[in-house]
Each structure stands twice: as structure tokens, then as C-alpha cells.
Amino acid sequence: GAGVSQSPSNKVTEKGKDVELRCDPISGHTALYWYRQSLGQGLEFLIYFQGNSAPDKSGLPSDRFSAERTGGSVSTLTIQRTQQEDSAVYLCASSLVGWDSYNEQFFGPGTRLTVL
Amino acid sequence: AQSVTQLGSHVSVSEGALVLLRCNYSSSVPPYLFWYVQYPNQGLQLLLKYTSAATLVKGINGFEAEFKKSETSFHLTKPSAHMSDAAEYFCAVSDHGGSNYKLTFGKGTLLTVNP
């Protein structure tokens, strides 16, 4: 079956513009995660969704960042008033959720965001 | 809070040589530990995972890792490096309180394989 897909694969924007990044998880996966990969900070957790709710937003770096998930499936990460330090690769992952065993997170290819 | 330390941001080996990538963790609960590989311009792929079963874990592509609680380590090894192993490798620990399995990653180790 299809894996996690993300769009766009690359996004170049000007400082101050808003951007939306999309993630399509694997069908049936109820958990969805956003991570950010940047040169200076490595791989960082941003936000976790269980279904449509986000019980853990602790990794969002500022209030310019927000995310939503609709229908327990597609998720959108929105960055408002982008800054140059937002330049990074944004990775999405999805997994099943089980109470007795770990459920592997499957990662998408990422969206490379460049803020000029 | 959990953390992961990968010793060596860059490791270079010759083809056919032993690969050893080091990972130490800190965790307040029994950890779930993982190694992921990332090839250029691709997402992360799970190599192997430790979830409190056998301490020696075998993964894909001939890699294995051993969980050593006394040393808080989870080093990744492969007996004989292949050119196709050149990639960046990330060690990660899971925060598995409740149902949130978010991953905390190390900074990564770039593996170069020389012919």
C-alpha cells in the first residue's frame, strides 16, 4: 500500500509569507506526528495527533506555527509570517496506536522549506 | 526528560570493515530505542527497534544493536560495510507514556564508506 506522502516536496517562500504543508498518512493510522529537521537543531518533535485532536503540541516553536488534522486523516502544518530560521525539512510520520506494543512510525519524504 | 547522544557526527570506514555507530540515552522510564537511516533526499527508514524484549536486536540490511542497561547504550553495528550503507543514521528514544510515542532523536551520524 501507499506510504506517507507529503506535499509540496519543496517550497520556497519570502520572509513574512504564510505557508501550508500537507501530510497524507497511511490509511488507518490514527497517530500522526510532525517533526522538523534543520542543520542547527537536528530532528525535533513538533506536534502529535491522535485522531483529530492534538494532545501534545509541546514542540511547536512559536505561536506562528499551528497544525490541524481533519477526518482523522490529512494534516496541515501552517507557518505564519515565515522567518529565515523556519527554513528546514518538515517530516510527517504516522503509526497505529496500540496499548501493548510499540507501533512503528512511518515517515514521509519531507517538505523542504526555504525562506528567503 | 529523555535525551540521546550520538558520539561522532561523522564516521568513515572502508568497504568490508566493521561499522560501529555509538548511541547513549537517558530516560526516566524503561526506554524504547530505535535506529533510523536516512539516505540523501529521502525520509527516515526504521533499521531496528528495542522494545524490552531481547537485548540483541537484529534489523534490516545486516545491522544489529545491543541494549546495555548498565551502560545506557544502544550501539549499532554491522560486521562488514557495503558502499550502499553510506547514509545518515539516527538513534532515537521513545516517550511512551500513555499513548504518545513521540521520538527524541540524536544529532545523527553520517557514515561514509570508502572503496
Tab-separated table of C-alpha atoms in Angstrom:
chain	number	residue	atom	x	y	z
A	1	GLY	CA	0.000	0.000	0.000
A	2	ALA	CA	0.907	3.647	-0.212
A	3	GLY	CA	3.204	5.167	2.349
A	4	VAL	CA	3.091	8.566	3.974
A	5	SER	CA	3.018	11.318	1.398
A	6	GLN	CA	3.826	14.988	1.827
A	7	SER	CA	3.321	17.967	-0.382
A	8	PRO	CA	4.868	20.041	-1.697
A	9	SER	CA	8.251	18.357	-1.776
A	10	ASN	CA	9.934	21.743	-1.975
A	11	LYS	CA	8.659	25.181	-1.047
A	12	VAL	CA	10.479	28.460	-1.467
A	13	THR	CA	8.834	31.490	0.081
A	14	GLU	CA	9.637	35.037	1.013
A	15	LYS	CA	10.073	36.143	4.586
A	16	GLY	CA	6.758	37.193	6.080
A	17	LYS	CA	4.569	34.973	3.892
A	18	ASP	CA	2.379	32.171	5.226
A	19	VAL	CA	2.911	28.573	4.108
A	20	GLU	CA	0.906	25.371	4.387
A	21	LEU	CA	2.477	21.934	4.385
A	22	ARG	CA	0.371	18.844	3.859
A	23	CYS	CA	0.687	15.301	5.114
A	24	ASP	CA	-1.308	12.255	3.987
A	25	PRO	CA	-0.753	9.428	6.474
A	26	ILE	CA	-1.029	5.733	5.810
A	27	SER	CA	-4.677	4.727	5.683
A	28	GLY	CA	-5.894	3.522	9.061
A	29	HIS	CA	-3.095	5.097	11.081
A	30	THR	CA	-4.660	7.043	13.913
A	31	ALA	CA	-1.477	8.678	15.205
A	32	LEU	CA	0.280	11.406	13.234
A	33	TYR	CA	3.463	13.291	14.102
A	34	TRP	CA	5.242	16.322	12.697
A	35	TYR	CA	8.995	16.720	13.083
A	36	ARG	CA	11.418	19.365	11.853
A	37	GLN	CA	14.921	18.643	10.618
A	38	SER	CA	17.339	21.539	10.479
A	39	LEU	CA	21.104	21.855	10.343
A	40	GLY	CA	21.459	23.515	13.677
A	41	GLN	CA	18.874	21.629	15.711
A	42	GLY	CA	18.758	18.150	14.197
A	43	LEU	CA	15.429	16.321	14.287
A	44	GLU	CA	12.848	17.874	16.594
A	45	PHE	CA	9.340	16.828	17.527
A	46	LEU	CA	6.700	19.463	16.781
A	47	ILE	CA	3.215	18.062	17.390
A	48	TYR	CA	1.325	14.794	17.828
A	49	PHE	CA	-2.227	13.987	16.751
A	50	GLN	CA	-4.381	11.161	17.986
A	51	GLY	CA	-7.337	11.172	15.627
A	52	ASN	CA	-8.244	14.814	15.120
A	53	SER	CA	-7.075	16.030	18.497
A	54	ALA	CA	-3.572	17.173	19.376
A	55	PRO	CA	-2.790	16.159	22.952
A	56	ASP	CA	0.846	17.179	22.611
A	57	LYS	CA	1.797	20.477	20.956
A	58	SER	CA	4.843	20.954	23.116
A	59	GLY	CA	7.307	21.077	20.241
A	60	LEU	CA	5.771	23.938	18.295
A	61	PRO	CA	8.454	26.641	18.432
A	62	SER	CA	6.181	29.681	18.443
A	63	ASP	CA	2.588	30.776	18.018
A	64	ARG	CA	3.296	31.298	14.323
A	65	PHE	CA	3.124	27.531	13.989
A	66	SER	CA	-0.173	25.664	14.004
A	67	ALA	CA	-1.473	22.356	12.734
A	68	GLU	CA	-4.760	20.662	12.222
A	69	ARG	CA	-5.997	17.277	11.218
A	70	THR	CA	-9.359	16.586	9.666
A	71	GLY	CA	-11.309	13.360	9.325
A	72	GLY	CA	-8.607	11.540	11.246
A	73	SER	CA	-6.507	11.592	8.111
A	74	VAL	CA	-4.868	14.521	6.318
A	75	SER	CA	-2.920	17.023	8.381
A	76	THR	CA	-1.810	20.544	7.533
A	77	LEU	CA	1.043	22.376	9.225
A	78	THR	CA	0.764	26.134	8.832
A	79	ILE	CA	3.549	28.603	9.431
A	80	GLN	CA	2.507	32.236	9.524
A	81	ARG	CA	4.798	35.171	8.831
A	82	THR	CA	7.690	32.899	7.959
A	83	GLN	CA	11.192	33.750	9.142
A	84	GLN	CA	14.520	32.602	7.771
A	85	GLU	CA	15.062	30.382	10.794
A	86	ASP	CA	11.989	28.405	9.736
A	87	SER	CA	13.982	27.005	6.816
A	88	ALA	CA	14.166	23.269	7.373
A	89	VAL	CA	12.838	19.924	6.215
A	90	TYR	CA	9.454	19.194	7.765
A	91	LEU	CA	8.800	15.485	8.214
A	92	CYS	CA	5.494	13.803	8.883
A	93	ALA	CA	5.100	10.326	10.347
A	94	SER	CA	2.122	8.122	11.090
A	95	SER	CA	1.526	4.996	13.118
A	96	LEU	CA	-1.108	2.724	14.529
A	97	VAL	CA	-1.654	3.103	18.226
A	98	GLY	CA	-1.628	0.032	20.410
A	99	TRP	CA	-1.641	-0.257	24.139
A	100	ASP	CA	0.523	-3.351	24.430
A	101	SER	CA	3.194	-2.910	21.836
A	102	TYR	CA	5.119	-0.227	20.095
A	103	ASN	CA	3.755	0.838	16.756
A	104	GLU	CA	6.390	1.837	14.245
A	105	GLN	CA	6.319	5.370	12.933
A	106	PHE	CA	6.464	5.510	9.148
A	107	PHE	CA	7.980	8.684	7.776
A	108	GLY	CA	7.160	10.637	4.664
A	109	PRO	CA	9.850	12.076	2.364
A	110	GLY	CA	9.509	15.543	3.881
A	111	THR	CA	8.896	19.060	2.631
A	112	ARG	CA	11.987	21.203	2.226
A	113	LEU	CA	11.071	24.771	3.154
A	114	THR	CA	13.357	27.629	2.192
A	115	VAL	CA	12.575	31.114	3.444
A	116	LEU	CA	14.377	33.854	1.541
B	1	ALA	CA	13.157	14.307	30.014
B	2	GLN	CA	14.716	11.896	27.615
B	3	SER	CA	17.811	12.532	25.565
B	4	VAL	CA	20.044	10.742	23.106
B	5	THR	CA	23.732	11.302	22.464
B	6	GLN	CA	25.401	10.017	19.355
B	7	LEU	CA	29.174	10.047	19.616
B	8	GLY	CA	30.755	11.136	16.364
B	9	SER	CA	28.902	13.230	13.845
B	10	HIS	CA	30.877	11.603	11.042
B	11	VAL	CA	32.257	8.068	10.825
B	12	SER	CA	34.322	6.843	7.895
B	13	VAL	CA	35.050	3.165	7.241
B	14	SER	CA	36.444	1.096	4.420
B	15	GLU	CA	34.254	-1.270	2.472
B	16	GLY	CA	34.242	-4.614	4.273
B	17	ALA	CA	35.220	-3.123	7.623
B	18	LEU	CA	33.206	-3.212	10.826
B	19	VAL	CA	30.665	-0.451	11.287
B	20	LEU	CA	30.138	0.831	14.844
B	21	LEU	CA	27.875	3.793	15.497
B	22	ARG	CA	27.526	4.816	19.117
B	23	CYS	CA	24.390	5.859	20.950
B	24	ASN	CA	23.813	6.604	24.622
B	25	TYR	CA	20.481	7.532	26.085
B	26	SER	CA	18.947	8.876	29.217
B	27	SER	CA	15.409	8.017	30.175
B	28	SER	CA	13.342	8.108	33.322
B	29	VAL	CA	11.375	5.042	32.262
B	30	PRO	CA	12.371	1.786	30.560
B	31	PRO	CA	13.068	3.041	27.076
B	32	TYR	CA	12.033	2.071	23.629
B	33	LEU	CA	15.062	2.640	21.396
B	34	PHE	CA	15.409	2.866	17.655
B	35	TRP	CA	17.873	3.308	14.865
B	36	TYR	CA	16.735	5.032	11.691
B	37	VAL	CA	18.623	5.526	8.445
B	38	GLN	CA	18.216	8.446	6.069
B	39	TYR	CA	19.508	8.317	2.517
B	40	PRO	CA	20.059	11.614	0.688
B	41	ASN	CA	16.822	13.474	-0.036
B	42	GLN	CA	14.713	10.734	1.476
B	43	GLY	CA	12.701	10.271	4.637
B	44	LEU	CA	13.659	8.135	7.604
B	45	GLN	CA	13.573	4.356	7.430
B	46	LEU	CA	13.478	2.172	10.527
B	47	LEU	CA	16.508	-0.124	10.801
B	48	LEU	CA	15.667	-1.797	14.089
B	49	LYS	CA	13.985	-1.253	17.431
B	50	TYR	CA	14.313	-2.348	21.050
B	51	THR	CA	11.076	-2.614	22.988
B	52	SER	CA	12.157	-4.535	26.114
B	53	ALA	CA	12.269	-7.993	24.577
B	54	ALA	CA	15.647	-9.463	23.532
B	55	THR	CA	18.580	-7.160	24.255
B	56	LEU	CA	20.308	-8.036	20.988
B	57	VAL	CA	18.176	-6.740	18.168
B	58	LYS	CA	18.635	-7.628	14.533
B	59	GLY	CA	17.455	-5.275	11.850
B	60	ILE	CA	17.435	-4.875	8.126
B	61	ASN	CA	20.480	-4.795	5.844
B	62	GLY	CA	22.611	-6.825	8.267
B	63	PHE	CA	22.584	-4.269	11.083
B	64	GLU	CA	22.149	-5.141	14.733
B	65	ALA	CA	22.231	-3.329	18.048
B	66	GLU	CA	22.618	-4.359	21.652
B	67	PHE	CA	20.769	-2.756	24.526
B	68	LYS	CA	23.024	-2.428	27.575
B	69	LYS	CA	21.150	-1.024	30.519
B	70	SER	CA	24.236	-0.758	32.734
B	71	GLU	CA	25.944	1.409	30.121
B	72	THR	CA	22.755	3.162	28.925
B	73	SER	CA	23.907	2.359	25.419
B	74	PHE	CA	22.372	1.094	22.202
B	75	HIS	CA	25.249	0.958	19.721
B	76	LEU	CA	24.622	-0.028	16.105
B	77	THR	CA	26.946	-2.482	14.370
B	78	LYS	CA	27.401	-4.238	11.079
B	79	PRO	CA	30.223	-6.740	10.545
B	80	SER	CA	31.066	-5.717	7.004
B	81	ALA	CA	30.319	-2.332	5.473
B	82	HIS	CA	28.942	-2.014	1.979
B	83	MET	CA	29.041	1.035	-0.227
B	84	SER	CA	25.248	1.174	-0.095
B	85	ASP	CA	25.405	1.716	3.683
B	86	ALA	CA	26.592	5.289	3.179
B	87	ALA	CA	23.863	7.412	4.751
B	88	GLU	CA	22.997	9.301	7.917
B	89	TYR	CA	21.979	7.263	10.938
B	90	PHE	CA	19.825	8.473	13.802
B	91	CYS	CA	19.354	6.920	17.196
B	92	ALA	CA	16.056	7.729	18.908
B	93	VAL	CA	14.263	7.085	22.176
B	94	SER	CA	10.529	6.975	22.576
B	95	ASP	CA	8.481	8.749	25.151
B	96	HIS	CA	5.866	6.068	25.617
B	97	GLY	CA	3.908	7.492	28.476
B	98	GLY	CA	0.275	6.877	27.719
B	99	SER	CA	-0.241	6.587	24.008
B	100	ASN	CA	2.181	9.216	22.788
B	101	TYR	CA	5.175	7.602	21.201
B	102	LYS	CA	6.929	10.756	20.073
B	103	LEU	CA	10.582	10.236	19.272
B	104	THR	CA	13.553	12.131	20.638
B	105	PHE	CA	16.452	11.885	18.201
B	106	GLY	CA	20.175	12.147	18.473
B	107	LYS	CA	22.022	14.591	16.233
B	108	GLY	CA	22.841	11.883	13.724
B	109	THR	CA	25.992	10.215	12.442
B	110	LEU	CA	26.974	10.470	8.813
B	111	LEU	CA	28.539	7.209	7.656
B	112	THR	CA	30.957	7.315	4.758
B	113	VAL	CA	32.130	4.058	3.166
B	114	ASN	CA	35.374	4.195	1.229
B	115	PRO	CA	36.168	1.748	-1.576
